[in-house]
Amino acid sequence: MPTPWKTSVTVAAIVERDGRYLLVEEHTPNGVLLNNPAGHLDPGESPLEAVVREALEETGRTFTPRALVGVYLSRAQRNDPPSDVTYVRIAFTGDVSEPLPGRALDPEIVRTLWTTPDELRANAARHRSPLLMRCVDDHRAGQRHPLDLVFTDPSVYTGGSPKP
């Protein structure tokens, strides 16, 4: 029987300071890997709300989105257990605060770190997502789009809209 196909919407915070990018090192089913602060869109929240929440949970810092970097697709297939997931990643760039005192990181996060693009490229085998480097490269190339390009219908917050 074929593995059912599934989609998952994720968000990512692309944060650069002094030529270094904010990353998280996290426990995954494939070991400890590197990623942008990122995670899944939860029910009842917009992509902007999700990226602010995920960045706070994974870095202990307040993230302020400034622009959309891009919308990306990737696919992850596994044999054990069988899965086939297509990820839609909405990547935002912005600024972060200093770490908030007393703010714990999500349990799967080992640490946060600032890394250069060259260091990141040299550690490609440790990337959690094939989109990690692409998002950084697009950011470095100046790819920025207005935040209002990502629209959230009010039905997201009210549980849906009636059918016409």
PDB file of C-alpha atoms in Angstrom:
ATOM      1  CA  MET A   1       0.000   0.000   0.000  1.00  0.00           C
ATOM      2  CA  PRO A   2       1.451   3.418  -0.931  1.00  0.00           C
ATOM      3  CA  THR A   3       2.297   5.882   1.812  1.00  0.00           C
ATOM      4  CA  PRO A   4      -0.387   8.596   2.030  1.00  0.00           C
ATOM      5  CA  TRP A   5       0.745  11.994   0.774  1.00  0.00           C
ATOM      6  CA  LYS A   6       0.580  14.817   3.303  1.00  0.00           C
ATOM      7  CA  THR A   7       1.301  18.554   3.290  1.00  0.00           C
ATOM      8  CA  SER A   8       2.503  20.605   6.209  1.00  0.00           C
ATOM      9  CA  VAL A   9       2.769  24.393   6.448  1.00  0.00           C
ATOM     10  CA  THR A  10       5.823  25.693   8.284  1.00  0.00           C
ATOM     11  CA  VAL A  11       7.293  29.113   8.989  1.00  0.00           C
ATOM     12  CA  ALA A  12      10.917  30.164   9.400  1.00  0.00           C
ATOM     13  CA  ALA A  13      12.677  33.217  10.849  1.00  0.00           C
ATOM     14  CA  ILE A  14      15.706  34.333   8.825  1.00  0.00           C
ATOM     15  CA  VAL A  15      17.724  36.574  11.138  1.00  0.00           C
ATOM     16  CA  GLU A  16      21.076  38.121  10.222  1.00  0.00           C
ATOM     17  CA  ARG A  17      23.285  40.226  12.442  1.00  0.00           C
ATOM     18  CA  ASP A  18      26.796  41.363  11.487  1.00  0.00           C
ATOM     19  CA  GLY A  19      27.034  38.777   8.696  1.00  0.00           C
ATOM     20  CA  ARG A  20      25.979  35.872  10.920  1.00  0.00           C
ATOM     21  CA  TYR A  21      22.661  34.015  10.893  1.00  0.00           C
ATOM     22  CA  LEU A  22      20.718  32.894  13.947  1.00  0.00           C
ATOM     23  CA  LEU A  23      20.255  29.120  13.931  1.00  0.00           C
ATOM     24  CA  VAL A  24      19.054  26.451  16.279  1.00  0.00           C
ATOM     25  CA  GLU A  25      20.685  23.127  16.922  1.00  0.00           C
ATOM     26  CA  GLU A  26      17.930  20.619  17.645  1.00  0.00           C
ATOM     27  CA  HIS A  27      17.251  16.968  18.387  1.00  0.00           C
ATOM     28  CA  THR A  28      15.503  15.298  15.439  1.00  0.00           C
ATOM     29  CA  PRO A  29      14.734  11.687  14.463  1.00  0.00           C
ATOM     30  CA  ASN A  30      17.947  11.919  12.386  1.00  0.00           C
ATOM     31  CA  GLY A  31      20.169  13.213  15.199  1.00  0.00           C
ATOM     32  CA  VAL A  32      21.156  16.736  16.252  1.00  0.00           C
ATOM     33  CA  LEU A  33      20.756  19.008  13.238  1.00  0.00           C
ATOM     34  CA  LEU A  34      20.838  22.712  12.323  1.00  0.00           C
ATOM     35  CA  ASN A  35      17.853  24.784  11.232  1.00  0.00           C
ATOM     36  CA  ASN A  36      16.510  28.301  11.067  1.00  0.00           C
ATOM     37  CA  PRO A  37      14.191  28.991  13.977  1.00  0.00           C
ATOM     38  CA  ALA A  38      11.153  27.342  12.416  1.00  0.00           C
ATOM     39  CA  GLY A  39       8.073  25.270  13.029  1.00  0.00           C
ATOM     40  CA  HIS A  40       4.546  24.378  12.112  1.00  0.00           C
ATOM     41  CA  LEU A  41       1.611  26.690  11.643  1.00  0.00           C
ATOM     42  CA  ASP A  42      -0.908  25.964  14.410  1.00  0.00           C
ATOM     43  CA  PRO A  43      -4.699  26.088  14.059  1.00  0.00           C
ATOM     44  CA  GLY A  44      -6.115  29.574  14.594  1.00  0.00           C
ATOM     45  CA  GLU A  45      -2.960  31.547  13.845  1.00  0.00           C
ATOM     46  CA  SER A  46      -1.598  33.478  10.893  1.00  0.00           C
ATOM     47  CA  PRO A  47       1.834  32.746   9.412  1.00  0.00           C
ATOM     48  CA  LEU A  48       3.122  35.982  11.000  1.00  0.00           C
ATOM     49  CA  GLU A  49       1.830  34.958  14.421  1.00  0.00           C
ATOM     50  CA  ALA A  50       3.334  31.504  13.936  1.00  0.00           C
ATOM     51  CA  VAL A  51       6.828  32.751  13.070  1.00  0.00           C
ATOM     52  CA  VAL A  52       6.860  35.100  16.090  1.00  0.00           C
ATOM     53  CA  ARG A  53       5.751  32.224  18.357  1.00  0.00           C
ATOM     54  CA  GLU A  54       8.181  29.690  16.899  1.00  0.00           C
ATOM     55  CA  ALA A  55      11.143  32.062  17.121  1.00  0.00           C
ATOM     56  CA  LEU A  56      10.327  32.784  20.775  1.00  0.00           C
ATOM     57  CA  GLU A  57       9.908  29.089  21.627  1.00  0.00           C
ATOM     58  CA  GLU A  58      13.116  28.031  19.886  1.00  0.00           C
ATOM     59  CA  THR A  59      15.444  30.969  20.622  1.00  0.00           C
ATOM     60  CA  GLY A  60      14.031  32.674  23.723  1.00  0.00           C
ATOM     61  CA  ARG A  61      14.059  35.938  21.762  1.00  0.00           C
ATOM     62  CA  THR A  62      11.288  38.194  20.502  1.00  0.00           C
ATOM     63  CA  PHE A  63      11.185  38.167  16.689  1.00  0.00           C
ATOM     64  CA  THR A  64       9.850  41.196  14.793  1.00  0.00           C
ATOM     65  CA  PRO A  65       9.103  40.308  11.144  1.00  0.00           C
ATOM     66  CA  ARG A  66      10.133  42.975   8.603  1.00  0.00           C
ATOM     67  CA  ALA A  67       9.657  41.249   5.223  1.00  0.00           C
ATOM     68  CA  LEU A  68       8.758  38.008   3.481  1.00  0.00           C
ATOM     69  CA  VAL A  69      11.837  36.295   2.029  1.00  0.00           C
ATOM     70  CA  GLY A  70       9.958  33.635   0.098  1.00  0.00           C
ATOM     71  CA  VAL A  71       7.632  30.658  -0.059  1.00  0.00           C
ATOM     72  CA  TYR A  72       9.322  27.298  -0.567  1.00  0.00           C
ATOM     73  CA  LEU A  73       8.416  23.654  -1.144  1.00  0.00           C
ATOM     74  CA  SER A  74      10.377  20.579  -0.097  1.00  0.00           C
ATOM     75  CA  ARG A  75       9.564  16.907   0.320  1.00  0.00           C
ATOM     76  CA  ALA A  76      10.646  14.465   3.015  1.00  0.00           C
ATOM     77  CA  GLN A  77      10.197  10.743   2.556  1.00  0.00           C
ATOM     78  CA  ARG A  78      11.007   8.143   5.208  1.00  0.00           C
ATOM     79  CA  ASN A  79      10.872   4.373   5.215  1.00  0.00           C
ATOM     80  CA  ASP A  80      10.676   3.769   8.959  1.00  0.00           C
ATOM     81  CA  PRO A  81       8.067   4.713   9.862  1.00  0.00           C
ATOM     82  CA  PRO A  82       6.725   5.230   6.337  1.00  0.00           C
ATOM     83  CA  SER A  83       5.932   8.869   5.572  1.00  0.00           C
ATOM     84  CA  ASP A  84       5.828  11.241   2.645  1.00  0.00           C
ATOM     85  CA  VAL A  85       5.396  14.905   3.585  1.00  0.00           C
ATOM     86  CA  THR A  86       5.559  17.952   1.347  1.00  0.00           C
ATOM     87  CA  TYR A  87       6.484  21.044   3.346  1.00  0.00           C
ATOM     88  CA  VAL A  88       5.371  24.542   2.418  1.00  0.00           C
ATOM     89  CA  ARG A  89       7.795  26.913   4.164  1.00  0.00           C
ATOM     90  CA  ILE A  90       6.966  30.598   4.518  1.00  0.00           C
ATOM     91  CA  ALA A  91      10.197  32.387   5.420  1.00  0.00           C
ATOM     92  CA  PHE A  92      10.285  35.837   7.002  1.00  0.00           C
ATOM     93  CA  THR A  93      13.214  38.063   7.830  1.00  0.00           C
ATOM     94  CA  GLY A  94      13.321  40.441  10.750  1.00  0.00           C
ATOM     95  CA  ASP A  95      15.025  41.394  13.961  1.00  0.00           C
ATOM     96  CA  VAL A  96      15.333  39.638  17.311  1.00  0.00           C
ATOM     97  CA  SER A  97      15.735  40.930  20.817  1.00  0.00           C
ATOM     98  CA  GLU A  98      18.455  39.780  23.122  1.00  0.00           C
ATOM     99  CA  PRO A  99      17.549  36.519  24.926  1.00  0.00           C
ATOM    100  CA  LEU A 100      14.701  37.074  27.379  1.00  0.00           C
ATOM    101  CA  PRO A 101      15.819  36.373  30.969  1.00  0.00           C
ATOM    102  CA  GLY A 102      14.450  33.112  32.332  1.00  0.00           C
ATOM    103  CA  ARG A 103      12.893  32.055  29.022  1.00  0.00           C
ATOM    104  CA  ALA A 104      13.363  28.306  28.493  1.00  0.00           C
ATOM    105  CA  LEU A 105      13.838  26.921  24.998  1.00  0.00           C
ATOM    106  CA  ASP A 106      11.689  24.126  23.557  1.00  0.00           C
ATOM    107  CA  PRO A 107      12.886  20.763  24.927  1.00  0.00           C
ATOM    108  CA  GLU A 108      14.231  19.577  21.554  1.00  0.00           C
ATOM    109  CA  ILE A 109      16.439  22.670  21.145  1.00  0.00           C
ATOM    110  CA  VAL A 110      20.037  22.031  22.209  1.00  0.00           C
ATOM    111  CA  ARG A 111      21.208  25.620  21.733  1.00  0.00           C
ATOM    112  CA  THR A 112      21.079  28.695  19.536  1.00  0.00           C
ATOM    113  CA  LEU A 113      24.096  29.883  17.590  1.00  0.00           C
ATOM    114  CA  TRP A 114      25.168  32.566  15.143  1.00  0.00           C
ATOM    115  CA  THR A 115      26.965  31.263  12.068  1.00  0.00           C
ATOM    116  CA  THR A 116      28.341  32.676   8.840  1.00  0.00           C
ATOM    117  CA  PRO A 117      27.002  31.489   5.483  1.00  0.00           C
ATOM    118  CA  ASP A 118      30.356  29.797   4.794  1.00  0.00           C
ATOM    119  CA  GLU A 119      30.223  27.908   8.098  1.00  0.00           C
ATOM    120  CA  LEU A 120      26.644  26.911   7.351  1.00  0.00           C
ATOM    121  CA  ARG A 121      27.525  25.707   3.845  1.00  0.00           C
ATOM    122  CA  ALA A 122      30.442  23.676   5.280  1.00  0.00           C
ATOM    123  CA  ASN A 123      27.969  21.882   7.564  1.00  0.00           C
ATOM    124  CA  ALA A 124      25.434  20.946   4.870  1.00  0.00           C
ATOM    125  CA  ALA A 125      25.257  17.350   6.138  1.00  0.00           C
ATOM    126  CA  ARG A 126      23.829  18.711   9.406  1.00  0.00           C
ATOM    127  CA  HIS A 127      21.005  20.758   7.818  1.00  0.00           C
ATOM    128  CA  ARG A 128      17.555  19.666   8.988  1.00  0.00           C
ATOM    129  CA  SER A 129      15.904  21.067   5.876  1.00  0.00           C
ATOM    130  CA  PRO A 130      17.143  21.354   2.308  1.00  0.00           C
ATOM    131  CA  LEU A 131      15.623  24.858   2.444  1.00  0.00           C
ATOM    132  CA  LEU A 132      17.932  26.147   5.201  1.00  0.00           C
ATOM    133  CA  MET A 133      20.732  27.273   2.887  1.00  0.00           C
ATOM    134  CA  ARG A 134      18.321  28.418   0.157  1.00  0.00           C
ATOM    135  CA  CYS A 135      16.574  30.788   2.594  1.00  0.00           C
ATOM    136  CA  VAL A 136      19.912  32.220   3.750  1.00  0.00           C
ATOM    137  CA  ASP A 137      21.114  32.601   0.146  1.00  0.00           C
ATOM    138  CA  ASP A 138      17.871  34.346  -0.875  1.00  0.00           C
ATOM    139  CA  HIS A 139      18.177  36.672   2.124  1.00  0.00           C
ATOM    140  CA  ARG A 140      21.790  37.469   1.225  1.00  0.00           C
ATOM    141  CA  ALA A 141      20.689  38.208  -2.350  1.00  0.00           C
ATOM    142  CA  GLY A 142      18.313  40.864  -0.986  1.00  0.00           C
ATOM    143  CA  GLN A 143      15.086  39.007  -1.649  1.00  0.00           C
ATOM    144  CA  ARG A 144      12.400  40.894   0.323  1.00  0.00           C
ATOM    145  CA  HIS A 145       8.653  41.174  -0.196  1.00  0.00           C
ATOM    146  CA  PRO A 146       6.019  43.165   1.723  1.00  0.00           C
ATOM    147  CA  LEU A 147       4.509  41.379   4.712  1.00  0.00           C
ATOM    148  CA  ASP A 148       0.987  42.077   3.443  1.00  0.00           C
ATOM    149  CA  LEU A 149       1.688  39.649   0.599  1.00  0.00           C
ATOM    150  CA  VAL A 150       0.726  36.949   3.136  1.00  0.00           C
ATOM    151  CA  PHE A 151      -2.993  37.363   3.803  1.00  0.00           C
ATOM    152  CA  THR A 152      -4.904  35.583   6.560  1.00  0.00           C
ATOM    153  CA  ASP A 153      -8.673  35.451   6.158  1.00  0.00           C
ATOM    154  CA  PRO A 154     -10.637  36.131   9.394  1.00  0.00           C
ATOM    155  CA  SER A 155     -12.165  32.651   9.073  1.00  0.00           C
ATOM    156  CA  VAL A 156      -8.869  31.293  10.442  1.00  0.00           C
ATOM    157  CA  TYR A 157      -9.753  32.801  13.816  1.00  0.00           C
ATOM    158  CA  THR A 158     -13.475  32.039  13.829  1.00  0.00           C
ATOM    159  CA  GLY A 159     -13.348  28.385  12.888  1.00  0.00           C
ATOM    160  CA  GLY A 160     -14.175  28.771   9.238  1.00  0.00           C
ATOM    161  CA  SER A 161     -16.607  30.532   7.009  1.00  0.00           C
ATOM    162  CA  PRO A 162     -19.957  29.225   5.772  1.00  0.00           C
ATOM    163  CA  LYS A 163     -20.061  27.784   2.270  1.00  0.00           C
ATOM    164  CA  PRO A 164     -21.706  30.032  -0.342  1.00  0.00           C
TER     165      PRO A 164
END
